[in-house]
Amino acid sequence: MTARRSARTRAARLGEAESRVGSARALADGLHPTTVWAFDDLDAVDAWYEGRSPDTFLYYRNGGPNPAALEAAVADLEGAEAGVAAGSGMAAISGAFLAVAQAGDHIVSDQSVYGGTTVLLRTELARLGIATTFVDATDPAAVAAAIRPTTKIVHVESLSNPLLRCPDLSVLAEIAHRAGAILSVDNTFASPILLRPCEHGADIITHSLAKYLGGHSVAVGGVAVGRASIVAAARDRLIRFGGTIGAFDAWMTLQGMKTLPLRMAAHAQNGARVARALADRADIVRVYYPGLTDHPDHVVASRLFPDGLGGMLSFDVGSAATARAFFAAGAEIGIPLAPSLADTRTTVSYPAGTSHRALSRHERYAIGVTDGLIRLSVGIEDADDIVADLDAALTRAKTA
Ligand SMILES: Cc1ncc(COP(=O)(O)O)c(C=O)c1O
């Protein structure tokens, strides 16, 4: 038996085995854009429906070779039993929630999660009769106090968007499991290279593939991996609601994942360097990076993330006017204002005006998303160049 290879080796060698052409085979994995598969006879169709031909595909919404390869790859890197790919991160989260919760059930969510998730819980799931209580999930007592007999899910982000809060996953898993609920972790900011929530008791893990897993801002999708029974139920919801991923996005994401370990190491190294540089500036009110000792979750984060804290951080420049001037200067200098994250190049975003726009000002301030908050996705460029560009943009913003 060969020893299990490291994540770096497994990632570099991702891709399905191709069928042979003559006496050789393509090294790169194939793209299968077909929407449907042709069968030799009706018996073969019956075999598919009855689960007797597991490696066969029927129709794109039910899966295909490229989504299947992607699902297996993410499940492998996360150390999860199974995975299902979806058309977006929100589709994956919706599929995961609806796999477990139904009308009359209750969810406890961290208050400091991606604004789109907050809105999903508050509007669409509420409409379906699923109630949510939002708490500070870095306070386990608050999570425990919010649990009801009907609670089915405790949901958190391993590194929250945008303030990089870092809940203690194993403590939350214990609280959830004691109540008969599951722990759901959005691991988008961390990636499985820096943290594998399954190892800390999480039951279902979601990602927006448009972020680190894809890594180049060219492919969209989402994925939910974790316990096989939950993944199977999420797959049913995604097939019925119509939230599956296309072959091209699945294939493109897999190309990006081949370099994920190398990229995450570079993002983490640059993230730590840039956080320190920003923290040294007198004109910045506050830097949110869990690697800095003044971050409220520094101790928990240092324990959970031995390989670094990634490339996401936020900093507060004090006012909306300064933020506006910084974005204009950055756009000229070469730090694009782009409301996504995890590209190879450094980008910035404005949570108050994008991801958290649907929250009231009062709600935003309650979780720390102020008018002066800038979210920075530190890329894999030379760290000196990133720091120089940020210095230039900040200096220009101050004098604007
Ligand atoms: C942490 C996090 N989770 C989920 C999502 C949603 O992903 P998508 O936009 O692919 O639906 C985002 C989007 O920015 C995010 O930042």
Short mmCIF file of C-alpha atoms and ligand atoms in Angstrom, two decimals:
data_model
loop_
_atom_site.label_atom_id
_atom_site.label_comp_id
_atom_site.label_asym_id
_atom_site.label_seq_id
_atom_site.Cartn_x
_atom_site.Cartn_y
_atom_site.Cartn_z
CA MET A 1 0.00 0.00 0.00
CA THR A 2 1.35 3.48 -0.87
CA ALA A 3 1.48 6.06 1.90
CA ARG A 4 -1.06 8.88 1.75
CA ARG A 5 0.56 11.80 -0.04
CA SER A 6 0.63 15.35 1.32
CA ALA A 7 -2.10 17.86 0.37
CA ARG A 8 0.40 19.63 -1.88
CA THR A 9 1.09 16.46 -3.85
CA ARG A 10 -2.57 15.44 -3.98
CA ALA A 11 -3.57 18.90 -5.22
CA ALA A 12 -0.84 19.02 -7.88
CA ARG A 13 -2.01 15.65 -9.23
CA LEU A 14 -5.75 16.42 -9.28
CA GLY A 15 -7.85 15.40 -12.26
CA GLU A 16 -9.69 12.37 -13.46
CA ALA A 17 -7.95 9.54 -15.25
CA GLU A 18 -8.50 10.02 -18.98
CA SER A 19 -9.34 7.22 -21.33
CA ARG A 20 -6.49 6.18 -23.60
CA VAL A 21 -6.11 7.41 -27.15
CA GLY A 22 -3.89 4.93 -28.93
CA SER A 23 -1.06 3.95 -26.63
CA ALA A 24 -1.12 7.12 -24.50
CA ARG A 25 -3.54 9.32 -22.57
CA ALA A 26 -3.98 13.06 -22.07
CA LEU A 27 -2.12 14.32 -19.02
CA ALA A 28 -4.65 17.09 -18.40
CA ASP A 29 -8.12 16.16 -17.20
CA GLY A 30 -10.89 16.35 -19.80
CA LEU A 31 -13.82 18.73 -20.00
CA HIS A 32 -17.24 17.14 -20.58
CA PRO A 33 -19.67 19.89 -21.53
CA THR A 34 -22.47 17.53 -22.59
CA THR A 35 -25.86 18.24 -21.02
CA VAL A 36 -27.02 14.65 -21.32
CA TRP A 37 -25.64 11.14 -21.76
CA ALA A 38 -26.77 8.66 -24.40
CA PHE A 39 -27.61 5.10 -23.28
CA ASP A 40 -27.42 1.83 -25.19
CA ASP A 41 -30.91 0.74 -24.13
CA LEU A 42 -33.67 1.35 -21.57
CA ASP A 43 -32.22 -1.26 -19.23
CA ALA A 44 -29.15 0.96 -18.83
CA VAL A 45 -31.39 3.93 -17.96
CA ASP A 46 -33.22 1.81 -15.37
CA ALA A 47 -29.85 0.75 -13.93
CA TRP A 48 -28.92 4.42 -13.42
CA TYR A 49 -32.19 5.25 -11.67
CA GLU A 50 -31.90 2.19 -9.47
CA GLY A 51 -28.34 3.06 -8.43
CA ARG A 52 -26.82 0.02 -10.14
CA SER A 53 -24.38 1.99 -12.32
CA PRO A 54 -22.71 4.46 -9.93
CA ASP A 55 -20.09 5.77 -12.38
CA THR A 56 -22.64 6.56 -15.08
CA PHE A 57 -24.20 9.98 -15.64
CA LEU A 58 -27.68 10.86 -16.92
CA TYR A 59 -28.41 14.57 -17.14
CA TYR A 60 -26.35 17.60 -16.15
CA ARG A 61 -28.49 18.62 -13.19
CA ASN A 62 -27.93 15.20 -11.61
CA GLY A 63 -24.15 15.49 -11.93
CA GLY A 64 -21.35 14.83 -14.38
CA PRO A 65 -17.69 13.83 -14.50
CA ASN A 66 -16.33 17.35 -13.92
CA PRO A 67 -18.56 18.19 -10.91
CA ALA A 68 -17.87 14.69 -9.53
CA ALA A 69 -14.10 15.19 -9.82
CA LEU A 70 -14.38 18.55 -8.09
CA GLU A 71 -16.56 17.17 -5.30
CA ALA A 72 -14.10 14.34 -4.66
CA ALA A 73 -11.15 16.74 -4.68
CA VAL A 74 -12.64 19.16 -2.14
CA ALA A 75 -13.87 16.30 0.08
CA ASP A 76 -10.37 14.82 -0.03
CA LEU A 77 -8.62 18.07 0.93
CA GLU A 78 -11.19 18.74 3.68
CA GLY A 79 -10.95 15.18 5.04
CA ALA A 80 -14.73 14.85 4.53
CA GLU A 81 -16.79 11.76 3.69
CA ALA A 82 -18.47 13.25 0.60
CA GLY A 83 -19.19 16.45 -1.27
CA VAL A 84 -21.69 18.09 -3.60
CA ALA A 85 -20.94 20.99 -5.92
CA ALA A 86 -23.42 23.82 -6.50
CA GLY A 87 -23.93 26.78 -8.81
CA SER A 88 -22.64 29.31 -6.25
CA GLY A 89 -21.53 29.57 -2.65
CA MET A 90 -25.05 30.67 -1.69
CA ALA A 91 -26.53 27.64 -3.47
CA ALA A 92 -24.19 25.36 -1.49
CA ILE A 93 -25.15 27.03 1.81
CA SER A 94 -28.87 26.89 0.90
CA GLY A 95 -28.55 23.22 0.00
CA ALA A 96 -26.74 22.47 3.26
CA PHE A 97 -29.29 24.34 5.41
CA LEU A 98 -32.29 22.82 3.63
CA ALA A 99 -30.74 19.37 3.90
CA VAL A 100 -31.16 19.55 7.65
CA ALA A 101 -33.81 22.15 8.54
CA GLN A 102 -37.49 22.33 7.69
CA ALA A 103 -40.51 24.44 8.69
CA GLY A 104 -40.66 24.82 12.46
CA ASP A 105 -36.91 24.32 12.92
CA HIS A 106 -34.38 26.81 14.25
CA ILE A 107 -30.83 27.84 13.37
CA VAL A 108 -28.26 29.59 15.55
CA SER A 109 -25.93 31.67 13.38
CA ASP A 110 -22.93 33.76 14.18
CA GLN A 111 -23.92 37.41 13.79
CA SER A 112 -20.62 38.12 12.06
CA VAL A 113 -21.06 36.17 8.81
CA TYR A 114 -21.17 37.17 5.15
CA GLY A 115 -24.08 39.60 4.63
CA GLY A 116 -25.59 37.38 1.91
CA THR A 117 -25.88 34.53 4.42
CA THR A 118 -27.50 36.83 6.99
CA VAL A 119 -30.04 37.93 4.39
CA LEU A 120 -30.71 34.33 3.28
CA LEU A 121 -31.45 33.30 6.86
CA ARG A 122 -33.53 36.36 7.64
CA THR A 123 -35.63 36.41 4.51
CA GLU A 124 -35.84 33.20 2.48
CA LEU A 125 -35.43 30.68 5.30
CA ALA A 126 -37.76 32.72 7.53
CA ARG A 127 -40.35 32.60 4.71
CA LEU A 128 -40.05 28.81 4.77
CA GLY A 129 -40.73 28.77 8.53
CA ILE A 130 -37.11 28.30 9.64
CA ALA A 131 -36.20 30.83 12.35
CA THR A 132 -32.67 32.07 13.09
CA THR A 133 -31.14 33.58 16.21
CA PHE A 134 -27.96 35.59 15.59
CA VAL A 135 -25.37 35.56 18.36
CA ASP A 136 -21.68 36.27 18.87
CA ALA A 137 -20.37 32.76 18.19
CA THR A 138 -16.98 33.56 19.70
CA ASP A 139 -18.92 33.47 23.00
CA PRO A 140 -19.88 29.78 23.47
CA ALA A 141 -22.22 30.69 26.36
CA ALA A 142 -24.23 32.90 23.99
CA VAL A 143 -24.51 30.02 21.49
CA ALA A 144 -25.58 27.59 24.22
CA ALA A 145 -28.16 30.07 25.53
CA ALA A 146 -29.67 30.51 22.05
CA ILE A 147 -30.23 26.78 21.50
CA ARG A 148 -33.89 25.71 21.42
CA PRO A 149 -35.43 22.22 21.32
CA THR A 150 -36.00 22.86 17.60
CA THR A 151 -32.41 23.95 16.83
CA LYS A 152 -31.00 21.90 13.96
CA ILE A 153 -27.93 23.91 12.88
CA VAL A 154 -25.23 26.07 14.43
CA HIS A 155 -23.65 28.05 11.58
CA VAL A 156 -20.37 29.98 11.64
CA GLU A 157 -17.53 31.07 9.36
CA SER A 158 -14.10 29.74 10.34
CA LEU A 159 -12.65 33.17 9.54
CA SER A 160 -15.58 35.55 9.33
CA ASN A 161 -16.28 38.02 6.57
CA PRO A 162 -15.11 40.78 6.98
CA LEU A 163 -13.79 40.99 10.56
CA LEU A 164 -11.91 37.68 10.66
CA ARG A 165 -13.66 36.49 13.81
CA CYS A 166 -12.56 32.98 14.65
CA PRO A 167 -15.01 30.88 16.69
CA ASP A 168 -13.70 27.91 18.67
CA LEU A 169 -15.06 25.14 16.43
CA SER A 170 -14.64 22.13 18.72
CA VAL A 171 -16.42 23.90 21.59
CA LEU A 172 -19.30 24.84 19.26
CA ALA A 173 -19.43 21.31 17.81
CA GLU A 174 -19.89 19.95 21.32
CA ILE A 175 -22.67 22.43 22.10
CA ALA A 176 -24.42 21.66 18.80
CA HIS A 177 -24.12 17.90 19.11
CA ARG A 178 -25.31 17.90 22.72
CA ALA A 179 -28.48 19.60 21.45
CA GLY A 180 -28.90 17.14 18.57
CA ALA A 181 -27.91 19.82 16.04
CA ILE A 182 -25.09 19.95 13.50
CA LEU A 183 -22.19 22.39 13.18
CA SER A 184 -22.07 24.06 9.76
CA VAL A 185 -18.86 25.93 8.87
CA ASP A 186 -18.33 28.25 5.93
CA ASN A 187 -14.61 27.70 5.31
CA THR A 188 -14.33 30.06 2.31
CA PHE A 189 -11.76 32.47 3.82
CA ALA A 190 -9.53 29.73 5.23
CA SER A 191 -9.59 27.02 2.54
CA PRO A 192 -8.87 23.40 3.52
CA ILE A 193 -5.15 24.12 3.31
CA LEU A 194 -5.22 26.29 6.44
CA LEU A 195 -8.11 24.65 8.33
CA ARG A 196 -10.14 21.45 8.04
CA PRO A 197 -13.26 21.99 10.18
CA CYS A 198 -14.11 18.23 10.10
CA GLU A 199 -11.07 17.71 12.32
CA HIS A 200 -12.75 19.98 14.88
CA GLY A 201 -16.15 18.29 14.83
CA ALA A 202 -17.93 20.17 12.02
CA ASP A 203 -20.58 18.18 10.16
CA ILE A 204 -20.96 20.21 6.97
CA ILE A 205 -18.46 22.63 5.39
CA THR A 206 -19.22 25.07 2.59
CA HIS A 207 -17.14 27.15 0.20
CA SER A 208 -17.71 29.76 -2.46
CA LEU A 209 -15.55 28.31 -5.24
CA ALA A 210 -15.16 31.77 -6.78
CA LYS A 211 -12.72 32.53 -3.96
CA TYR A 212 -9.55 30.62 -2.96
CA LEU A 213 -10.46 27.20 -4.40
CA GLY A 214 -10.80 28.62 -7.91
CA GLY A 215 -8.32 31.35 -7.12
CA HIS A 216 -8.31 33.31 -10.39
CA SER A 217 -11.74 35.04 -10.51
CA VAL A 218 -12.75 33.10 -13.62
CA ALA A 219 -14.98 30.27 -12.31
CA VAL A 220 -18.14 30.36 -10.21
CA GLY A 221 -19.67 27.76 -7.93
CA GLY A 222 -20.02 26.44 -4.43
CA VAL A 223 -19.45 23.18 -2.63
CA ALA A 224 -20.74 21.49 0.51
CA VAL A 225 -18.68 18.64 1.96
CA GLY A 226 -19.00 16.69 5.18
CA ARG A 227 -21.04 13.80 6.54
CA ALA A 228 -22.28 11.61 3.68
CA SER A 229 -25.92 11.60 4.85
CA ILE A 230 -26.09 15.41 4.98
CA VAL A 231 -24.31 15.75 1.62
CA ALA A 232 -26.78 13.29 0.04
CA ALA A 233 -29.73 15.31 1.36
CA ALA A 234 -28.10 18.56 0.14
CA ARG A 235 -27.62 16.99 -3.30
CA ASP A 236 -31.33 16.12 -3.46
CA ARG A 237 -32.26 19.73 -2.62
CA LEU A 238 -29.82 21.12 -5.19
CA ILE A 239 -31.13 18.81 -7.93
CA ARG A 240 -34.76 19.65 -7.15
CA PHE A 241 -34.31 23.38 -6.67
CA GLY A 242 -31.94 23.47 -9.64
CA GLY A 243 -28.74 24.72 -8.05
CA THR A 244 -26.12 22.48 -9.64
CA ILE A 245 -22.80 23.63 -11.15
CA GLY A 246 -21.90 23.56 -14.85
CA ALA A 247 -19.10 21.37 -16.24
CA PHE A 248 -16.89 24.28 -17.29
CA ASP A 249 -16.91 26.01 -13.90
CA ALA A 250 -16.22 22.70 -12.16
CA TRP A 251 -13.33 21.98 -14.52
CA MET A 252 -11.90 25.50 -14.22
CA THR A 253 -12.09 25.33 -10.42
CA LEU A 254 -10.19 22.06 -10.43
CA GLN A 255 -7.42 23.68 -12.51
CA GLY A 256 -7.15 26.40 -9.86
CA MET A 257 -7.10 23.89 -7.01
CA LYS A 258 -3.91 22.30 -8.32
CA THR A 259 -1.96 25.29 -6.99
CA LEU A 260 -4.13 25.93 -3.90
CA PRO A 261 -1.50 24.86 -1.33
CA LEU A 262 1.17 27.07 -2.91
CA ARG A 263 -1.18 30.01 -3.24
CA MET A 264 -2.44 29.71 0.35
CA ALA A 265 1.12 29.67 1.69
CA ALA A 266 1.87 32.86 -0.27
CA HIS A 267 -1.44 34.53 0.73
CA ALA A 268 -0.78 33.70 4.40
CA GLN A 269 2.80 34.97 4.32
CA ASN A 270 1.82 38.19 2.57
CA GLY A 271 -1.29 38.62 4.76
CA ALA A 272 0.81 38.57 7.94
CA ARG A 273 3.38 40.97 6.48
CA VAL A 274 0.76 43.46 5.20
CA ALA A 275 -1.20 43.30 8.49
CA ARG A 276 1.93 44.28 10.42
CA ALA A 277 2.71 47.10 7.99
CA LEU A 278 -0.82 48.52 8.27
CA ALA A 279 -0.80 48.16 12.08
CA ASP A 280 2.35 50.31 12.16
CA ARG A 281 0.60 53.23 10.44
CA ALA A 282 -0.68 56.00 12.70
CA ASP A 283 -3.47 56.98 10.28
CA ILE A 284 -5.25 53.63 10.54
CA VAL A 285 -7.77 53.31 13.35
CA ARG A 286 -7.63 49.53 13.57
CA VAL A 287 -6.43 46.45 11.69
CA TYR A 288 -8.44 43.21 11.93
CA TYR A 289 -6.14 40.24 11.37
CA PRO A 290 -6.20 37.31 13.82
CA GLY A 291 -2.43 36.94 13.58
CA LEU A 292 -2.05 40.31 15.34
CA THR A 293 -2.04 40.08 19.13
CA ASP A 294 -4.73 42.77 19.49
CA HIS A 295 -7.31 40.75 17.53
CA PRO A 296 -10.02 39.50 19.95
CA ASP A 297 -9.60 35.90 18.68
CA HIS A 298 -5.80 35.84 18.46
CA VAL A 299 -5.38 33.00 20.97
CA VAL A 300 -8.04 30.72 19.46
CA ALA A 301 -6.82 31.52 15.93
CA SER A 302 -3.19 30.74 16.78
CA ARG A 303 -4.29 27.31 18.01
CA LEU A 304 -6.63 26.53 15.09
CA PHE A 305 -4.40 27.86 12.32
CA PRO A 306 -0.84 26.58 12.81
CA ASP A 307 -0.05 27.14 9.10
CA GLY A 308 -1.01 30.80 8.96
CA LEU A 309 -4.11 32.95 8.83
CA GLY A 310 -4.54 33.51 5.13
CA GLY A 311 -4.69 36.63 3.03
CA MET A 312 -7.87 38.32 4.22
CA LEU A 313 -7.83 41.27 6.57
CA SER A 314 -9.81 44.43 7.23
CA PHE A 315 -8.76 47.86 8.39
CA ASP A 316 -10.63 50.95 9.49
CA VAL A 317 -9.60 54.30 8.03
CA GLY A 318 -12.01 56.22 10.26
CA SER A 319 -14.63 57.56 7.85
CA ALA A 320 -16.55 56.88 4.67
CA ALA A 321 -14.89 59.92 3.04
CA THR A 322 -11.37 58.58 3.65
CA ALA A 323 -12.44 55.13 2.47
CA ARG A 324 -13.88 56.67 -0.72
CA ALA A 325 -10.64 58.59 -1.37
CA PHE A 326 -8.58 55.44 -0.69
CA PHE A 327 -10.58 53.40 -3.23
CA ALA A 328 -10.18 56.08 -5.90
CA ALA A 329 -6.42 56.28 -5.27
CA GLY A 330 -6.09 52.49 -5.14
CA ALA A 331 -7.91 52.06 -8.46
CA GLU A 332 -5.31 54.32 -10.10
CA ILE A 333 -2.31 52.82 -8.31
CA GLY A 334 -3.22 49.20 -9.04
CA ILE A 335 -5.33 47.92 -6.12
CA PRO A 336 -8.73 47.37 -7.76
CA LEU A 337 -11.96 47.96 -5.85
CA ALA A 338 -13.50 44.56 -6.61
CA PRO A 339 -16.28 43.19 -4.39
CA SER A 340 -15.00 39.62 -4.30
CA LEU A 341 -11.79 38.17 -2.89
CA ALA A 342 -9.02 35.59 -3.11
CA ASP A 343 -7.64 36.52 -6.51
CA THR A 344 -3.90 36.16 -7.12
CA ARG A 345 -3.75 39.96 -7.22
CA THR A 346 -4.49 42.20 -4.27
CA THR A 347 -7.98 43.73 -4.28
CA VAL A 348 -10.05 45.80 -1.88
CA SER A 349 -13.74 45.95 -1.09
CA TYR A 350 -16.14 48.04 0.95
CA PRO A 351 -18.33 45.83 3.21
CA ALA A 352 -20.69 48.67 4.23
CA GLY A 353 -21.48 49.31 0.56
CA THR A 354 -21.44 45.74 -0.79
CA SER A 355 -21.54 42.49 1.24
CA HIS A 356 -23.25 44.13 4.24
CA ARG A 357 -25.25 46.78 2.37
CA ALA A 358 -28.58 45.08 3.22
CA LEU A 359 -27.95 45.53 6.97
CA SER A 360 -29.02 48.72 8.73
CA ARG A 361 -26.27 51.07 9.89
CA HIS A 362 -27.09 50.13 13.48
CA GLU A 363 -26.75 46.41 12.69
CA ARG A 364 -23.48 46.97 10.85
CA TYR A 365 -21.97 48.95 13.70
CA ALA A 366 -23.11 46.31 16.22
CA ILE A 367 -20.84 43.77 14.51
CA GLY A 368 -18.04 46.23 13.71
CA VAL A 369 -18.74 46.93 10.02
CA THR A 370 -18.19 50.66 10.22
CA ASP A 371 -18.34 53.28 7.46
CA GLY A 372 -14.53 53.44 7.43
CA LEU A 373 -13.96 49.68 7.17
CA ILE A 374 -12.00 48.43 4.14
CA ARG A 375 -11.64 44.73 3.39
CA LEU A 376 -8.34 43.74 1.85
CA SER A 377 -7.71 40.53 -0.07
CA VAL A 378 -3.95 40.25 -0.03
CA GLY A 379 -2.69 38.62 -3.22
CA ILE A 380 0.40 36.61 -3.99
CA GLU A 381 2.42 39.44 -5.54
CA ASP A 382 5.74 40.52 -4.02
CA ALA A 383 4.86 41.69 -0.48
CA ASP A 384 7.06 44.80 -0.81
CA ASP A 385 5.04 45.89 -3.85
CA ILE A 386 1.71 45.37 -2.05
CA VAL A 387 2.88 47.38 0.96
CA ALA A 388 4.23 50.16 -1.30
CA ASP A 389 0.94 50.37 -3.24
CA LEU A 390 -1.11 50.48 -0.02
CA ASP A 391 1.19 53.15 1.43
CA ALA A 392 0.80 55.25 -1.69
CA ALA A 393 -3.01 54.90 -1.76
CA LEU A 394 -3.34 55.67 1.96
CA THR A 395 -1.08 58.69 1.73
CA ARG A 396 -3.00 60.00 -1.27
CA ALA A 397 -6.34 59.39 0.53
CA LYS A 398 -5.13 61.37 3.55
CA THR A 399 -4.24 64.39 1.44
CA ALA A 400 -7.36 64.19 -0.77
C1 LIG B 1 -17.64 33.86 3.27
C2 LIG B 1 -18.55 33.79 2.10
N1 LIG B 1 -19.43 32.78 2.02
C3 LIG B 1 -20.28 32.67 0.98
C4 LIG B 1 -20.29 33.59 -0.05
C5 LIG B 1 -21.27 33.45 -1.18
O1 LIG B 1 -20.64 32.91 -2.29
P1 LIG B 1 -21.20 33.14 -3.77
O2 LIG B 1 -21.09 34.60 -4.06
O3 LIG B 1 -20.33 32.27 -4.62
O4 LIG B 1 -22.62 32.70 -3.77
C6 LIG B 1 -19.38 34.66 -0.01
C7 LIG B 1 -19.35 35.64 -1.09
O5 LIG B 1 -18.62 36.59 -1.08
C8 LIG B 1 -18.50 34.76 1.10
O6 LIG B 1 -17.61 35.76 1.20
#
